[in-house]
XYZ file of C-alpha atoms in Angstrom:
537
model
C 96.114 141.337 86.309
C 99.468 140.725 88.001
C 98.420 137.209 89.001
C 97.384 136.317 85.454
C 100.525 137.772 83.872
C 102.704 136.088 86.485
C 101.137 132.692 85.830
C 101.635 133.137 82.076
C 105.286 134.100 82.640
C 105.923 131.052 84.829
C 104.307 128.760 82.255
C 106.534 130.331 79.607
C 109.642 129.601 81.678
C 108.530 126.006 82.152
C 108.009 125.732 78.385
C 111.620 126.829 77.801
C 113.068 123.273 77.691
C 110.489 122.087 75.163
C 111.104 125.122 72.961
C 114.849 124.623 73.242
C 114.616 120.978 72.253
C 112.205 121.714 69.401
C 114.595 124.339 68.010
C 117.089 121.547 67.263
C 114.903 120.475 64.330
C 116.224 123.504 62.457
C 119.669 121.849 62.330
C 119.816 118.729 60.110
C 121.357 115.715 61.872
C 121.139 113.051 59.189
C 124.725 111.887 59.722
C 124.155 111.412 63.452
C 121.024 109.324 62.900
C 122.813 107.196 60.307
C 125.603 106.614 62.814
C 123.103 105.613 65.497
C 121.275 103.323 63.079
C 124.543 101.549 62.230
C 125.773 101.193 65.829
C 123.280 101.553 68.692
C 119.727 102.068 67.482
C 118.666 98.401 67.559
C 120.092 97.933 71.063
C 118.454 101.146 72.247
C 115.062 100.077 70.878
C 115.300 96.568 72.374
C 116.505 97.781 75.778
C 113.800 100.446 75.941
C 111.135 97.876 75.115
C 112.415 95.496 77.804
C 112.495 98.290 80.382
C 108.924 99.308 79.601
C 107.556 95.758 79.716
C 109.381 94.490 82.814
C 109.052 97.664 84.885
C 105.405 98.112 83.889
C 104.432 94.556 84.738
C 106.601 94.297 87.850
C 105.501 97.554 89.457
C 101.854 96.752 88.727
C 102.021 93.331 90.388
C 104.038 94.419 93.421
C 102.481 97.855 93.900
C 98.813 96.953 93.429
C 99.133 93.561 95.158
C 100.803 94.847 98.311
C 98.475 97.870 98.453
C 95.457 95.546 98.410
C 96.884 93.308 101.121
C 97.746 96.029 103.637
C 94.569 98.051 102.935
C 91.849 95.397 102.792
C 93.368 92.628 104.940
C 94.404 92.409 108.562
C 97.369 90.257 109.561
C 100.299 90.518 111.993
C 102.544 93.437 111.053
C 100.156 94.915 108.479
C 100.274 98.381 110.084
C 104.068 98.362 110.056
C 104.149 97.206 106.458
C 101.793 100.010 105.390
C 104.579 102.583 105.718
C 107.556 100.229 105.335
C 106.481 99.478 101.755
C 107.350 103.107 100.953
C 110.992 102.743 102.043
C 112.439 101.760 98.623
C 111.224 105.141 97.385
C 114.140 106.829 99.192
C 116.730 104.865 97.197
C 117.630 106.499 93.873
C 117.834 103.932 91.094
C 121.555 104.476 90.595
C 122.297 103.802 94.271
C 120.510 100.443 94.385
C 122.256 99.588 91.109
C 125.674 100.266 92.634
C 124.833 98.332 95.812
C 123.696 95.182 93.997
C 126.620 95.395 91.593
C 128.991 95.070 94.543
C 126.841 92.453 96.277
C 126.420 90.098 93.327
C 129.758 90.447 91.550
C 132.079 87.423 91.379
C 134.264 88.863 94.148
C 131.260 90.041 96.176
C 129.952 88.586 99.437
C 127.080 86.563 97.917
C 129.110 84.583 95.405
C 132.001 84.387 97.860
C 129.774 82.763 100.466
C 128.346 80.418 97.829
C 131.817 79.233 96.770
C 132.925 78.845 100.362
C 129.853 76.774 101.212
C 130.020 74.502 98.142
C 133.693 74.453 97.247
C 132.898 75.564 93.706
C 135.178 77.749 91.632
C 134.690 79.932 88.550
C 132.840 78.047 85.810
C 131.349 75.444 88.157
C 128.034 77.247 88.574
C 125.704 79.733 86.906
C 124.842 83.043 88.530
C 122.412 85.687 87.230
C 123.954 88.746 85.598
C 122.394 92.146 86.213
C 124.359 93.715 83.364
C 121.468 93.489 80.899
C 118.242 95.333 80.180
C 116.253 92.677 82.057
C 118.526 92.807 85.104
C 118.442 96.600 85.242
C 114.647 96.535 84.811
C 114.353 94.259 87.861
C 116.383 96.744 89.913
C 114.160 99.564 88.694
C 111.085 97.566 89.700
C 112.344 97.173 93.279
C 112.760 100.944 93.631
C 109.845 102.258 91.560
C 106.952 100.044 92.696
C 106.106 102.510 95.541
C 104.743 104.911 92.896
C 102.091 102.319 92.061
C 101.677 101.327 95.702
C 100.938 104.920 96.722
C 98.377 105.433 93.962
C 96.720 102.050 94.426
C 96.504 102.292 98.218
C 94.920 105.737 97.969
C 92.398 104.356 95.469
C 91.590 101.305 97.616
C 91.072 103.528 100.664
C 88.488 105.560 98.736
C 86.527 102.464 97.681
C 83.433 101.283 99.525
C 83.380 98.099 101.552
C 79.744 97.721 100.509
C 80.810 96.758 96.993
C 83.413 94.348 98.318
C 80.895 92.753 100.652
C 78.322 92.476 97.860
C 80.849 90.652 95.706
C 81.624 88.229 98.521
C 77.904 87.638 99.215
C 77.467 86.707 95.535
C 79.984 83.917 96.059
C 83.115 85.529 94.671
C 86.322 84.621 96.445
C 89.046 87.108 97.455
C 90.952 86.826 94.164
C 87.854 87.198 91.983
C 86.698 90.165 94.084
C 90.106 91.782 93.715
C 90.314 91.327 89.935
C 86.598 91.841 89.252
C 85.726 94.782 91.522
C 88.585 96.476 93.360
C 91.249 96.533 90.657
C 88.979 97.814 87.834
C 87.811 100.675 90.077
C 91.427 101.502 90.950
C 92.661 101.183 87.353
C 93.092 104.928 86.670
C 95.202 105.383 89.801
C 97.243 102.241 89.134
C 97.811 103.255 85.514
C 98.953 106.729 86.580
C 101.432 105.196 89.035
C 102.755 102.799 86.399
C 103.235 105.628 83.896
C 105.179 107.612 86.496
C 107.387 104.584 87.204
C 107.991 104.075 83.477
C 108.935 107.723 83.035
C 111.441 107.436 85.872
C 112.907 104.277 84.334
C 113.257 105.941 80.927
C 114.881 108.999 82.508
C 117.526 107.049 84.445
C 121.133 107.605 83.513
C 123.394 106.503 86.357
C 122.260 102.867 86.529
C 122.104 102.137 82.798
C 125.441 103.897 82.253
C 127.085 101.863 85.020
C 125.773 98.533 83.712
C 126.526 99.401 80.080
C 122.907 99.216 78.907
C 122.285 101.413 75.854
C 119.224 103.660 76.233
C 118.066 106.995 74.854
C 119.396 108.775 77.964
C 122.909 107.390 77.494
C 122.727 108.286 73.802
C 121.865 111.883 74.744
C 124.822 112.106 77.122
C 127.304 110.540 74.715
C 126.157 112.677 71.809
C 126.498 115.801 73.901
C 129.809 115.097 75.630
C 131.384 112.478 73.378
C 130.569 114.112 70.036
C 130.085 117.687 71.253
C 126.775 117.828 69.372
C 124.097 119.623 71.419
C 121.599 119.824 68.570
C 121.939 116.092 67.935
C 121.415 115.382 71.638
C 118.309 117.551 71.524
C 116.880 115.593 68.599
C 117.416 112.333 70.490
C 115.693 113.989 73.452
C 112.685 114.641 71.207
C 112.283 110.874 70.822
C 112.303 110.518 74.606
C 109.676 113.259 74.910
C 107.560 111.506 72.280
C 107.679 108.233 74.235
C 106.788 110.036 77.473
C 103.887 111.797 75.776
C 102.708 108.545 74.237
C 102.682 106.828 77.637
C 100.636 109.649 79.154
C 98.246 109.631 76.187
C 97.754 105.857 76.376
C 97.001 106.090 80.091
C 94.359 108.780 79.563
C 92.793 107.265 76.453
C 92.581 103.840 78.088
C 89.902 105.188 80.396
C 87.622 106.025 77.468
C 84.212 107.103 78.711
C 84.293 104.792 81.700
C 83.483 106.276 85.089
C 85.272 105.106 88.194
C 83.709 107.176 90.956
C 81.614 105.725 93.774
C 78.216 107.074 94.685
C 78.328 109.041 97.926
C 75.788 106.788 99.637
C 78.125 103.822 99.119
C 81.187 105.490 100.640
C 81.590 103.784 103.962
C 84.545 101.775 105.172
C 84.533 98.562 107.119
C 87.231 96.813 109.051
C 89.919 94.962 107.058
C 89.275 91.241 106.730
C 91.295 89.145 109.173
C 93.383 86.470 107.447
C 93.830 82.916 108.678
C 97.291 81.646 109.634
C 98.675 80.434 106.303
C 97.167 83.256 104.192
C 98.612 85.678 106.751
C 102.043 84.079 106.384
C 101.794 84.443 102.608
C 100.705 88.077 102.911
C 103.613 88.887 105.236
C 106.072 87.249 102.854
C 104.605 89.002 99.790
C 104.835 92.419 101.460
C 108.162 91.940 103.229
C 110.114 90.617 100.229
C 110.019 93.883 98.205
C 111.084 95.819 101.309
C 113.960 93.459 102.022
C 115.236 93.400 98.445
C 114.448 97.030 97.623
C 115.651 98.710 100.821
C 117.006 96.550 103.640
C 119.641 94.552 101.742
C 121.161 97.416 99.698
C 121.022 99.856 102.629
C 122.748 97.468 105.036
C 125.413 96.706 102.437
C 125.979 100.405 101.757
C 126.167 101.098 105.493
C 128.832 98.398 105.888
C 130.840 99.847 103.003
C 130.443 103.372 104.365
C 131.545 102.277 107.838
C 134.711 100.706 106.473
C 135.568 103.657 104.225
C 134.222 106.552 106.281
C 137.582 107.592 107.646
C 138.994 108.297 104.168
C 135.811 109.240 102.298
C 134.651 112.089 104.541
C 137.232 114.671 103.496
C 137.121 118.251 102.277
C 135.818 117.196 98.845
C 132.961 115.217 100.379
C 132.022 118.069 102.699
C 132.076 120.519 99.784
C 129.838 118.215 97.702
C 127.462 117.844 100.647
C 127.342 121.627 101.130
C 126.618 122.119 97.420
C 123.832 119.529 97.505
C 122.202 121.004 100.590
C 122.403 124.611 99.373
C 121.110 123.799 95.877
C 118.313 121.613 97.248
C 117.288 124.259 99.792
C 117.295 127.054 97.197
C 115.384 124.973 94.650
C 112.819 123.869 97.258
C 112.200 127.490 98.276
C 111.763 128.591 94.646
C 109.425 125.677 93.908
C 107.221 126.368 96.931
C 106.950 130.092 96.113
C 106.101 129.484 92.436
C 103.642 126.698 93.251
C 101.913 128.941 95.789
C 101.741 131.786 93.256
C 100.288 129.565 90.529
C 97.760 127.912 92.828
C 96.540 131.231 94.209
C 96.408 132.745 90.710
C 94.156 129.892 89.602
C 91.941 130.479 92.641
C 91.595 134.195 91.897
C 91.235 134.280 88.114
C 89.185 131.106 87.519
C 89.682 131.056 83.749
C 89.899 127.775 81.856
C 92.842 128.974 79.773
C 94.800 129.940 82.879
C 94.038 126.610 84.540
C 95.351 124.824 81.459
C 98.558 126.868 81.693
C 98.946 125.880 85.340
C 98.431 122.224 84.419
C 101.032 122.676 81.680
C 103.470 123.940 84.324
C 103.316 120.510 85.976
C 104.445 118.637 82.860
C 108.112 119.050 83.756
C 107.905 116.042 86.065
C 107.039 113.886 83.055
C 110.145 115.086 81.195
C 113.443 113.332 81.983
C 116.178 115.422 83.567
C 118.484 114.888 80.596
C 115.856 116.328 78.237
C 115.308 119.344 80.488
C 119.062 119.911 80.586
C 119.297 119.909 76.803
C 116.254 122.134 76.434
C 117.492 124.710 78.938
C 121.101 125.008 77.820
C 120.317 125.550 74.130
C 118.279 128.780 74.558
C 120.473 129.975 77.448
C 123.569 129.498 75.295
C 121.955 131.567 72.519
C 121.095 134.259 75.076
C 124.685 134.271 76.363
C 126.043 134.705 72.844
C 123.659 137.611 72.257
C 124.621 139.284 75.533
C 128.305 138.768 74.753
C 127.989 140.385 71.307
C 126.097 143.307 72.813
C 128.697 143.713 75.569
C 131.549 143.680 73.066
C 129.793 146.217 70.853
C 128.924 148.655 73.655
C 131.600 148.155 76.293
C 134.321 146.456 74.281
C 134.467 143.665 76.892
C 133.306 140.053 76.775
C 130.483 139.189 79.163
C 131.297 135.487 79.594
C 128.697 132.918 80.619
C 126.045 134.741 82.582
C 123.217 132.190 82.209
C 124.358 128.818 80.855
C 127.008 126.955 82.796
C 126.022 128.646 86.053
C 124.042 127.786 89.163
C 121.155 129.795 87.668
C 120.745 127.236 84.863
C 120.888 124.385 87.376
C 118.228 125.938 89.620
C 116.062 126.608 86.571
C 116.316 122.937 85.582
C 115.354 121.815 89.095
C 112.403 124.195 89.120
C 111.090 123.023 85.759
C 111.595 119.372 86.698
C 109.979 119.425 90.134
C 107.452 122.265 90.100
C 104.765 119.573 89.881
C 105.793 118.375 93.350
C 104.905 121.766 94.789
C 101.639 122.038 92.871
C 100.587 118.515 93.878
C 100.790 119.457 97.561
C 99.849 123.148 97.699
C 96.980 123.249 95.184
C 94.841 120.630 97.036
C 95.572 122.360 100.350
C 94.437 125.682 98.936
C 91.343 124.095 97.413
C 90.370 122.776 100.855
C 90.069 126.340 102.218
C 86.484 127.588 102.121
C 86.115 130.341 99.462
C 83.706 132.075 101.852
C 86.753 133.089 103.922
C 88.186 134.883 100.889
C 84.871 136.599 100.207
C 84.543 137.764 103.821
C 88.047 139.201 103.816
C 87.459 141.003 100.513
C 84.207 142.518 101.825
C 86.209 143.889 104.753
C 88.550 145.605 102.298
C 91.476 143.164 102.203
C 93.379 142.966 98.932
C 94.243 139.534 97.430
C 97.823 139.813 98.682
C 96.602 140.445 102.234
C 94.151 137.550 102.029
C 97.005 135.269 101.016
C 99.307 136.502 103.764
C 96.845 136.641 106.649
C 94.474 133.754 105.908
C 95.929 131.241 103.474
C 99.591 131.104 104.489
C 98.851 130.084 108.117
C 96.472 127.373 106.874
C 98.942 126.130 104.248
C 101.893 125.518 106.542
C 101.448 121.740 106.357
C 101.136 121.454 102.547
C 103.962 123.958 102.030
C 106.235 122.054 104.398
C 105.420 118.775 102.664
C 106.089 120.311 99.250
C 109.392 121.766 100.438
C 110.592 118.486 101.974
C 109.686 116.358 98.948
C 111.185 118.884 96.506
C 114.346 119.075 98.640
C 114.811 115.318 98.517
C 114.037 115.064 94.790
C 116.729 117.653 94.050
C 119.180 115.823 96.312
C 118.691 112.655 94.238
C 118.619 114.222 90.749
C 121.563 113.048 88.621
C 121.082 113.494 84.823
C 120.232 117.220 84.856
C 122.933 117.941 87.436
C 125.505 115.992 85.455
C 124.799 117.888 82.233
C 124.203 121.427 83.519
C 126.416 121.873 86.582
C 129.062 124.603 86.412
C 132.712 123.625 86.392
C 134.076 122.720 89.834
C 130.576 122.407 91.283
C 129.812 118.832 92.280
C 127.046 117.376 94.421
C 126.637 114.193 96.435
C 124.832 112.571 93.493
C 127.735 113.470 91.175
C 130.254 112.211 93.728
C 128.411 108.906 94.104
C 128.267 108.533 90.321
C 131.976 109.278 89.879
C 133.121 106.916 92.633
C 130.896 104.151 91.270
C 132.122 104.743 87.709
C 135.690 104.299 88.992
C 134.640 101.075 90.784
C 135.195 102.724 94.189
C 131.898 101.633 95.643
C 133.098 101.890 99.231
C 133.614 105.640 98.805
C 130.361 105.966 96.863
C 128.518 104.341 99.764
C 129.134 107.295 102.093
C 127.335 109.781 99.841
C 124.639 107.208 99.131
C 123.870 106.736 102.818
C 123.633 110.512 103.321
C 121.143 110.791 100.440
C 119.095 107.882 101.807
C 118.995 109.266 105.339
C 117.847 112.691 104.147
C 115.227 111.056 101.912
C 113.562 109.275 104.830
C 111.813 112.497 105.912
C 109.232 112.600 103.091
C 108.491 108.909 103.576
C 107.420 109.660 107.140
C 105.312 112.583 105.921
C 103.692 110.502 103.186
C 102.946 107.563 105.470
C 101.248 109.811 108.022
C 99.204 111.531 105.311
C 98.004 108.191 103.924
C 97.233 106.820 107.384
C 95.109 109.893 108.090
C 92.760 108.895 105.249
C 91.692 105.805 107.209
C 90.643 107.885 110.214
């Protein structure tokens, strides 16, 4: 009973942001929507459409194409590229945006070298401008394609070489085999990766704010802080939730009644096809270019900036921000792992469809942008604070102050709701891999469920729990919108510090915090690359 009630309680907590956002419909906001329609709505709609189209197409081409090359083809450096293609995943979108802004500006090193080499001056040449929806979408594509790459590579690894060989025997070339056999079978995984990339692009705040691109996330922030209208921000957040839900629905409905599994007797893997010289050169270039543009170039530039400014940037404020980031990320990761373990084990014990649906519902927070979660959490917590304050004044004659909203509790709750799916995605499969006969044997010997979990499952789940903790830790380190909206006064993190320095055009100082975030984020990339490589063995 305690496991079922606990799972229901956790699902209720996760539902808190959605309930908080939905409660805003009780407050009419006609004037706000008229103001948006007269000023920003057309730009927001156009920019959102451009982001969806460019990021969707770009991540599909780069992610699926590179996954196919390194999985099904053999060429010099292919093993190195298999994990190197994950490196852009460690760069938050706002950090790569700041790096390229400094690189490609008129006074930056790229245009400076171009003028020095040609003798041109301002107005003598044209140079691309990233300060548009298309430019920002290209930056997003460079960072977010690993979501599609991960999903597509996993799908290609599970496919049978027998089908590929049959296609080649029938006279189909590599491209026709890829588009006619491999890609259709991997379509669900690719579509899921693309949807995740699109959700991340829609949720971004730091990059679009820095480049002045109007999106729903910037409208939420400006309505909240600029106009002081939380209910209006919540109603804008409802639009963002509707788009996120629509993307997920389209991805699931697109499958229809099609079946994409492979018969067990066809599941055998052959050796990757060796490429000739010129195709190998093309494959190396196609795989290396996203790594160079999405990780190597911005990281080297940030490292140079950090090296030049390190002496003045690493001060007491920086150390305090770093301590806040590490402590919040560690606390959130611990909470996420514990809750994910509880939910996964509850689903294993109870085995009720309704409870499994609640556990699946608990993972929806990852599909909700951080800004929306922030709005949804603060509205009900603010109402609770007002109720507690009235009760305290009536009974004790003293104000209670902010006990829930505007505290670290609200921030940790937002992190938990946002990234609980990370814990479930790692722990639930690990628990499912444990033979239920072990549970039955322990129960026959008189062990209670709690003892079975402690003595049998926890030792076997060390790997999945560690992976979940590391990935959750890094995700919290990078999170900006929720932290920016919910953080208590005088509590800043590295992400907030990077955002503030970049907003003040002090990119050299912002580079120090950026490099720290990137270095910490490399750990899950190593874990992920090893896990994927193990599937080949």
